[in-house]
XYZ file of C-alpha atoms in Angstrom:
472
model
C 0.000 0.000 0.000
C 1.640 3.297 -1.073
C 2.367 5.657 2.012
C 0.036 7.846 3.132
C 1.318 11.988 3.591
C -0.504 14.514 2.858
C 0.632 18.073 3.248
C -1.771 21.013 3.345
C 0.148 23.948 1.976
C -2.462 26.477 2.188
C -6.307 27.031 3.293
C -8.962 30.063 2.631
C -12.139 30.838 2.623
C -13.659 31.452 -1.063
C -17.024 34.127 -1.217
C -20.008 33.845 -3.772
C -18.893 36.530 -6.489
C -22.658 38.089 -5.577
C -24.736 38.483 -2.802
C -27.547 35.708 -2.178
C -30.782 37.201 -2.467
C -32.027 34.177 -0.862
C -32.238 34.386 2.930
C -33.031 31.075 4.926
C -33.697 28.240 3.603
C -35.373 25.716 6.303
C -34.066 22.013 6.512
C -37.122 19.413 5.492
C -37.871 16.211 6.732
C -35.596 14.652 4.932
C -32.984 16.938 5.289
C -33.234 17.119 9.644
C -32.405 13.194 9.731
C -29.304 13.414 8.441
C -27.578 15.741 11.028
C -26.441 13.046 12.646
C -24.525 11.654 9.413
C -21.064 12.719 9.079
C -20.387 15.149 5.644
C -20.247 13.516 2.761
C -16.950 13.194 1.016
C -16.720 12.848 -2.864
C -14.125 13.336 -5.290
C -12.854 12.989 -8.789
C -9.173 12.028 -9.821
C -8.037 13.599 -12.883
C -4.338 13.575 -15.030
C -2.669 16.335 -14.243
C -3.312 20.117 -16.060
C -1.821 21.384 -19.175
C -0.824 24.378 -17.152
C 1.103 24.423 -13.475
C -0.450 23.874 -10.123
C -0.368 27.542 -8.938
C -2.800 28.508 -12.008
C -4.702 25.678 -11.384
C -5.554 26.743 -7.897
C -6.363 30.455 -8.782
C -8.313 29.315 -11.526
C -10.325 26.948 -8.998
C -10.572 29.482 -6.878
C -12.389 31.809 -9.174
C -14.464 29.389 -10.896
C -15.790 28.008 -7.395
C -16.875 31.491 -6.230
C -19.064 31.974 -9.468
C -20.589 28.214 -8.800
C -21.184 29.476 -4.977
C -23.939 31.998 -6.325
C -26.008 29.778 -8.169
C -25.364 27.659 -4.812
C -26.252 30.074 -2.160
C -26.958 27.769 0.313
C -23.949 26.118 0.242
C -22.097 29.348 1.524
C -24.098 29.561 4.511
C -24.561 28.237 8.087
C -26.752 26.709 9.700
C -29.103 27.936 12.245
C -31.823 26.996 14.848
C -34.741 29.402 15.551
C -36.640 30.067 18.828
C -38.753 27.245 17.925
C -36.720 24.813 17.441
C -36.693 24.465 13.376
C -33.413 24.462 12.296
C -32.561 26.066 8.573
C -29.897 27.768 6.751
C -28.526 31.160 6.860
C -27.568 31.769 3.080
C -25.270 34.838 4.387
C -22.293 34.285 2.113
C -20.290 33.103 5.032
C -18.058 31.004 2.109
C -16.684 27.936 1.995
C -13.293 26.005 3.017
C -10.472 25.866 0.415
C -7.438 23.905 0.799
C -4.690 23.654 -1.237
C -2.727 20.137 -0.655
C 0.626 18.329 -2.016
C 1.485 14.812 -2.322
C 4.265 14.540 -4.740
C 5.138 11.196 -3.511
C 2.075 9.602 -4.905
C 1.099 8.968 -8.712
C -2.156 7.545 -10.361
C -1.281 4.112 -10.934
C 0.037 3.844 -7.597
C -2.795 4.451 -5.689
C -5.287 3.071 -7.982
C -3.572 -0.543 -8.271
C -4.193 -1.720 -4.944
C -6.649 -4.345 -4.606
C -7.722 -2.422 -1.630
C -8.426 1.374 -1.415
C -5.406 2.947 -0.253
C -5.910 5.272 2.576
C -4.396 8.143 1.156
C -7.955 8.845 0.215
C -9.057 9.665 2.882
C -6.285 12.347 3.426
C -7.761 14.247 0.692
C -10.506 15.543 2.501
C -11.207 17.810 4.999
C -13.956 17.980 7.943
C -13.115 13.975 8.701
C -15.690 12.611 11.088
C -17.538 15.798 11.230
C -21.261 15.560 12.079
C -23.823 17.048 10.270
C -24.810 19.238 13.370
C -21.583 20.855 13.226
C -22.898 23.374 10.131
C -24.121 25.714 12.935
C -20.358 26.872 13.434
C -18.359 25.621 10.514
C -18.498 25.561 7.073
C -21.221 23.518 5.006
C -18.788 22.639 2.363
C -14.751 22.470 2.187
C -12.939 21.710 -1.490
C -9.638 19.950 -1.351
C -7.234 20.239 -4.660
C -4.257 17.841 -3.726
C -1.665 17.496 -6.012
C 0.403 14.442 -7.059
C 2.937 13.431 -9.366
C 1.383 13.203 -12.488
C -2.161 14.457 -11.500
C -4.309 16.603 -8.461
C -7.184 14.956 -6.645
C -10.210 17.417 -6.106
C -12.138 16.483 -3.084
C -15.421 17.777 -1.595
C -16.594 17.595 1.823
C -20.623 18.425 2.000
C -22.723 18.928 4.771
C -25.218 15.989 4.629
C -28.033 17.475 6.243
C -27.505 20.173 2.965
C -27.418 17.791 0.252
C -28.026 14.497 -0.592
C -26.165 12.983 -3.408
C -28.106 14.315 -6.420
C -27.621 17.662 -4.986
C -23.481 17.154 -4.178
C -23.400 15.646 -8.426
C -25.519 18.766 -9.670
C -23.059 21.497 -7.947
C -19.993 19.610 -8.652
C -20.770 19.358 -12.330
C -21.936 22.760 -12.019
C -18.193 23.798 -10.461
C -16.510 21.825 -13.370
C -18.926 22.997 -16.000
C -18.084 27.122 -15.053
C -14.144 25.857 -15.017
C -14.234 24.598 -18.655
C -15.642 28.402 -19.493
C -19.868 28.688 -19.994
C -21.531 31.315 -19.390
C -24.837 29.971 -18.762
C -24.998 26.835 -16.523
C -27.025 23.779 -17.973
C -29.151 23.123 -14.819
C -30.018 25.858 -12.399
C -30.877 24.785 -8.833
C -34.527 24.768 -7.329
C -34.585 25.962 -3.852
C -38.348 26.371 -3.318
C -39.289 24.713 0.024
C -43.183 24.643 -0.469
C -43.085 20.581 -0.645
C -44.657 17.445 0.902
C -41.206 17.519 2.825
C -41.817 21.092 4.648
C -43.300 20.821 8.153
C -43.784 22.093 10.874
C -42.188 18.789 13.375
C -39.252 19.835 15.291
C -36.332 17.457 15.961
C -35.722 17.738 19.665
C -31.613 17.313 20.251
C -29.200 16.657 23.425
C -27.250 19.306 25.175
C -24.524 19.957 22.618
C -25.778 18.231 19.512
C -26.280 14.331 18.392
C -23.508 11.583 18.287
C -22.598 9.917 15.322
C -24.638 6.473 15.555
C -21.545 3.997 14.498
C -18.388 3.847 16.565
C -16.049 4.444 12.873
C -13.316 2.817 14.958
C -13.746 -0.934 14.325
C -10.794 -2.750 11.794
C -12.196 -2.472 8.114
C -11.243 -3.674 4.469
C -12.423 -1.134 1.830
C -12.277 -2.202 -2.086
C -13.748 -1.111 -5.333
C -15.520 -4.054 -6.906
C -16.385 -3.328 -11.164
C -19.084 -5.333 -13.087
C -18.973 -4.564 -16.965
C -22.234 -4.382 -18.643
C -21.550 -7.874 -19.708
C -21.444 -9.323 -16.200
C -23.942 -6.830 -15.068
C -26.531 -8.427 -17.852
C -25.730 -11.856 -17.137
C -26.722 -11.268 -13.594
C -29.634 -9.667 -14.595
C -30.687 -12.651 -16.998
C -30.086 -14.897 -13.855
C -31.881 -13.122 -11.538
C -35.214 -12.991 -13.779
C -34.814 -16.387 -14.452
C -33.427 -16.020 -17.907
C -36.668 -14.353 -19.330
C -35.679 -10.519 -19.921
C -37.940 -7.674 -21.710
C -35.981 -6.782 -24.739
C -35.097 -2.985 -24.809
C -37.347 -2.232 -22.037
C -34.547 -0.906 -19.508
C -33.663 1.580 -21.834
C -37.016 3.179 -22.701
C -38.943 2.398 -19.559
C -35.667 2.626 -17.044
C -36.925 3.469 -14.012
C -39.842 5.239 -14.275
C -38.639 8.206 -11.927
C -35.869 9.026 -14.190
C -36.272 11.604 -16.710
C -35.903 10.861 -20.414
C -33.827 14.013 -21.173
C -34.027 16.513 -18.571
C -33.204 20.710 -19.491
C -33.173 22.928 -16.435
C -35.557 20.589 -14.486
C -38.080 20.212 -17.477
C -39.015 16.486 -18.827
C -38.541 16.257 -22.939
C -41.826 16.830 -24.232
C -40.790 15.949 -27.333
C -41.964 11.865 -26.751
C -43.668 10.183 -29.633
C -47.114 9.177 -29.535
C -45.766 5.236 -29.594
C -43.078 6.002 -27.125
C -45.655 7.379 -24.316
C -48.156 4.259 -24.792
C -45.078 2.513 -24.618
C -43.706 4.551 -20.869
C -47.539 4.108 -20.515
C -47.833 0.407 -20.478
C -44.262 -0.820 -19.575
C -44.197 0.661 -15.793
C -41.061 -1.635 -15.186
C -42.921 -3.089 -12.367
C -42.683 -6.755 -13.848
C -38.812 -6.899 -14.536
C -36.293 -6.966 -12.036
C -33.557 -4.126 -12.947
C -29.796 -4.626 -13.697
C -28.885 -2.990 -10.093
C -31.276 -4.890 -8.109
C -30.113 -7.798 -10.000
C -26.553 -6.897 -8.108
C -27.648 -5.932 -5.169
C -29.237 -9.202 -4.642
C -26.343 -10.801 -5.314
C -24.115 -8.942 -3.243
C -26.813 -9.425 -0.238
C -26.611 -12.747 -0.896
C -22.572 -13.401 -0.782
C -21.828 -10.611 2.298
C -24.716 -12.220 4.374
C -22.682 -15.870 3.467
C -19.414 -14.492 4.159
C -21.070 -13.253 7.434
C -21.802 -17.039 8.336
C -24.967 -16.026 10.147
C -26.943 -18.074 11.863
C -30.097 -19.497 9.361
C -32.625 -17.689 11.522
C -30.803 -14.533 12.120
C -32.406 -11.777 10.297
C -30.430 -10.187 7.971
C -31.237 -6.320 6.403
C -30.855 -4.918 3.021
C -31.139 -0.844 3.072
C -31.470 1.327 0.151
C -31.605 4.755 -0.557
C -34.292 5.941 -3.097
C -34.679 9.252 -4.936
C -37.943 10.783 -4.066
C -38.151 13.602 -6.470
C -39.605 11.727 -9.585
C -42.013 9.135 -6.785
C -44.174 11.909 -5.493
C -47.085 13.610 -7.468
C -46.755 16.481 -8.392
C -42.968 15.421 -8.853
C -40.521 17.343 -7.479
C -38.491 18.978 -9.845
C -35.364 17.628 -10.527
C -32.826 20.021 -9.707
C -34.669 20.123 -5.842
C -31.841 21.106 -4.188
C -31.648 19.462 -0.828
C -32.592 16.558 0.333
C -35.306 14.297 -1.069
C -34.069 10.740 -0.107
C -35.665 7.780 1.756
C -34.720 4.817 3.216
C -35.930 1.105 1.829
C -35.381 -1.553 4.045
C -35.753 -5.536 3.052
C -35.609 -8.266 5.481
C -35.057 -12.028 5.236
C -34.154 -14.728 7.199
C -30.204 -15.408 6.565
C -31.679 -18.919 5.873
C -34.139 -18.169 3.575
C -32.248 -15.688 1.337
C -29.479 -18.416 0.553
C -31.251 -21.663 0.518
C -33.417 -19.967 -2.446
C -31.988 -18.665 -5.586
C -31.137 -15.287 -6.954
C -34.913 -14.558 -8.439
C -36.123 -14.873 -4.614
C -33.962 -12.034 -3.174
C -33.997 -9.662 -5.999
C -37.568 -9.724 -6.350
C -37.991 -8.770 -2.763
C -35.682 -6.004 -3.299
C -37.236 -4.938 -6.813
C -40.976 -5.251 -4.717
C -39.803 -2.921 -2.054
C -38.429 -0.435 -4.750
C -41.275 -0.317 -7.153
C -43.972 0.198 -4.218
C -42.181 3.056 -2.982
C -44.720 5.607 -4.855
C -46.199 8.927 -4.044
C -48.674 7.201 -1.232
C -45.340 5.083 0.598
C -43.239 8.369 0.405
C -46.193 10.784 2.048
C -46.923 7.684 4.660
C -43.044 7.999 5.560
C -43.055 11.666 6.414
C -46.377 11.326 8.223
C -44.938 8.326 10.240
C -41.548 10.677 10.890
C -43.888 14.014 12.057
C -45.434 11.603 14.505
C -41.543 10.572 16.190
C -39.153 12.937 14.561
C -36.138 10.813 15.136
C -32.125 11.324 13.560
C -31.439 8.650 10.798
C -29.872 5.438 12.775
C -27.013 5.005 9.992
C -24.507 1.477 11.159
C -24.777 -2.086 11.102
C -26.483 -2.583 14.657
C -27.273 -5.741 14.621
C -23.921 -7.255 12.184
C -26.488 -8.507 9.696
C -27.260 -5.414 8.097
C -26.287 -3.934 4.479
C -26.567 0.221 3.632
C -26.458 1.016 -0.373
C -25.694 4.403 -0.557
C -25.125 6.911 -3.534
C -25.946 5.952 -7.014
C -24.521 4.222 -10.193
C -26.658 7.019 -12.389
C -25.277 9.816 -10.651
C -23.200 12.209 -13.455
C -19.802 11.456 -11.558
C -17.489 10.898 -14.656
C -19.352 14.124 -16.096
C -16.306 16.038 -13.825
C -14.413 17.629 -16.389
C -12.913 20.469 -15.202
C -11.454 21.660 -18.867
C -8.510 18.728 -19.634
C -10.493 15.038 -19.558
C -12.541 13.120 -17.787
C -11.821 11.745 -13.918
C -9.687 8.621 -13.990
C -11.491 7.535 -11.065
C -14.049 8.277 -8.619
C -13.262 8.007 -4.692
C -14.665 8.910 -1.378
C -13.285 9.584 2.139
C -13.567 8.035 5.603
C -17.042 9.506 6.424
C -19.841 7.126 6.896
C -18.056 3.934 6.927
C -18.666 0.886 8.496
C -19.423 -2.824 8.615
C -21.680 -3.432 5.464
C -21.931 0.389 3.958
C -21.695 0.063 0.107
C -22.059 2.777 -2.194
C -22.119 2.629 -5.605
C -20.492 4.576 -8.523
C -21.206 4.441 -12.668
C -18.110 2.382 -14.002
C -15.809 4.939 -15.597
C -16.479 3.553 -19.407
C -20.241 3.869 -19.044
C -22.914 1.829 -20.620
C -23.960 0.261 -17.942
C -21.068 -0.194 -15.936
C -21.104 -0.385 -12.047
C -18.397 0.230 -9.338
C -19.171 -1.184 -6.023
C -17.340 0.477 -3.155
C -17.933 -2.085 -0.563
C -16.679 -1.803 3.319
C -16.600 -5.062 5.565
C -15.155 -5.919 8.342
C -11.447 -8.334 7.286
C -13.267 -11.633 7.437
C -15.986 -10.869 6.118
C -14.087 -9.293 2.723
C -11.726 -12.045 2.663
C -15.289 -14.702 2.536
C -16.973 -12.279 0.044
C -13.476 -12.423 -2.209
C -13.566 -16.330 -1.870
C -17.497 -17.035 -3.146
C -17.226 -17.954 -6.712
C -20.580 -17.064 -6.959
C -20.177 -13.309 -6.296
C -16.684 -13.059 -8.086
C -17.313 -14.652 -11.577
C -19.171 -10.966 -12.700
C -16.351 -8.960 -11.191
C -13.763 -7.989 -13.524
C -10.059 -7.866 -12.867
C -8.808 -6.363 -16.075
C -9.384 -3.069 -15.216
């Protein structure tokens, strides 16, 4: 594993270029959960610029304070009323920038290991930072490392701020305004009038909430890839080799968006294409990424050599904004995320094949409408409660981020990221999240953390391995 040593050379706080004319913005129901999480740590690993570090920093700099004012919100701090609501200030208080060096390190040598090298995690800032803490420090902090033949630009969020389709928007937003528009392709939405505004407060202890994993315990951390190939033989498997031709590409998901401009759906659809969205709801096929998450539930809950009656969890994070009706518009900014947990008997789930789990999972999913999301906020205005993020129980499995989030989209003027990589925050026995493989198409990275056994059983079941690929 290459040595870890990361100096940070210099650190500032960069301004919107103009004044917010928006003034609070209050956090949701969706958004007051996550104060408890630690920030969220993303970033992109790109060769190194056709021009020298210094100018690459200035021109960062600049580029980041014309992003912050289409991002007011992400300048501010937080604040809790009289009342008890908590919301943010949007009073240009700026963000963290750091400037960082690590000449000792090149590309290949920190992407070869078979596990994630913790240098990573040295390229952000704000490490183990709670949520919470956006009532005194900043609400985001940018990181531009540099190494030997390439820089590392990491971005520390505040979670209770953004959830992951809100962190993708304003980071393509930052690279977009580096490579030179004028006009930004997909302006925010920061009207709070939604299903998720009420008026529940979220009671919290003297001094704030704890983080609700210890983030001490021994871990293995790797980046598992499935090509499309693999990805569509599991999928064949796991509907029992009958598949609807084409129909994951028109009827994908039926909360995405087609083509999506500034928030608006392409109205553009021909007659046959809507009865076709019309009649092909995609609630008969199991998808390509519940087809892998079932698998992957399958081989960590085996590696895990639970008991057959222990109960074991599968947890995923859904995108509310295209579930509800009216939909939310796309570029929401905030949160608009809920939780989706499935539950089987460790027994059960591996005495049965690979259609039984995924369907549960792809169930679960495609129920989650309008009705499911609305009954979740009701049920959380009745207990307002922080979101319990860890493995509680050691049966349990969190899927976090997204494999059709724009992450490769991160060029910031001279190619796309080699790689995608996150830091230590949110980490623990059984958290997975999952990135679009680099070469697209259909392409998955897994980024899967386990406790040492239970990676070493996971990289031992031939059943799991034979759709990763090692030729990377």
């Amino acid at each position: 594993m290459p040595s870890s040593s990361t100096t940070v050379i210099s650190k500032c706080t960069i301004h919107p270029n103009q004044k917010s004319t928006i003034k609070t913005l209050k956090l949701s129901v969706s958004d007051l959960p996550m104060l408890s999480c630690q920030y969220i740590q993303k970033g992109v690993l790109l060769n190194y610029p056709p021009y020298s570090f210094e100018d690459l920093i200035s021109f960062l700099k600049t580029s980041l304070s014309v992003c912050l004012s289409h991002f007011p919100a992400l300048a501010g701090r937080l604040i809790t009323d009289q009342d008890g609501h908590v919301h943010i200030l949007c009073n240009d208080a700026g963000v963290e920038f750091l400037e960082a060096k690590a000449r000792h390190l090149d590309t290949n040598t920190i992407l070869s290991p078979i596990d994630v090298p913790g240098c990573f995690k040295e390229f952000f800032t704000f490490d183990r930072t709670l949520s919470y803490s956006g009532h005194s420090k900043h609400l985001v902090a940018v990181q531009v490392t540099e190494l030997a033949d390439g820089v590392f630009i990491g971005c520390t969020v505040n979670h209770a701020v953004t959830d992951g389709t809100s962190l993708w928007h304003f980071f393509n937003t930052f690279a977009e305004i580096c490579k030179g528009v004028k006009k930004i392709s997909n302006t925010p939405e920061f009207n709070r009038n939604t299903v998720f505004n009420s008026p529940a407060v979220l009671e919290f202890p003297t001094g704030g909430p704890k983080a609700t994993f210890s983030g001490h315990e021994p871990l293995r951390e790797r980046i598992f890839h499935f090509s499309r190939e693999a990805i569509l033989k599991l999928k064949y498997r796991a509907n029992n080799g009958t598949l609807l031709q084409h129909a994951e590409i028109l009827g994908k998901k039926k909360n995405d968006s087609l083509k999506v401009l500034n928030g608006e759906r392409n109205a553009n659809k021909t007659p046959v294409l809507e009865t076709f969205l019309k009649k092909n709801t995609r609630t008969e096929e199991i998808s390509s990424f519940q087809s892998l998450c079932a698998q992957l539930w399958r081989s960590v809950t085996r590696a895990r050599k639970l008991a057959p009656s222990k109960t074991t969890t599968f947890r995923m994070a859904v995108n509310c904004r295209r579930r509800l009706e009216p939909q939310l518009h796309t570029y929401y900014f905030g949160n608009a995320i809920q939780s989706i947990p499935t539950l089987a008997s460790t027994g059960e789930l591996l005495s049965r094949n690979l259609y039984w789990g995924a369907d549960l999972l792809h169930k679960n999913v495609v129920a989650h409408d309008d009705v499911t999301v609305r009954r979740g906020i009701k049920d959380w205005e009745r207990e307002p409660r922080l979101f319990p993020l860890g493995n509680f129980d050691g049966a349990s499995i969190t899927m976090g981020s997204s494999p059709r989030f724009p992450m490769y989209d991160n060029d910031f003027g001279w190619g796309r990221p080699l790689a995608v990589r996150s830091g230590r925050a949110n980490k623990f026995d059984g958290k997975i999240s999952a990135f679009p493989g680099r070469e697209g198409n259909g392409a998955v990275d897994l980024e899967v953390v386990l406790a040492p056994s239970t990676m070493a059983g996971l990289e031992s079941d031939p059943e799991f391995m034979q759709y990763v690929s090692t030729n990377l």
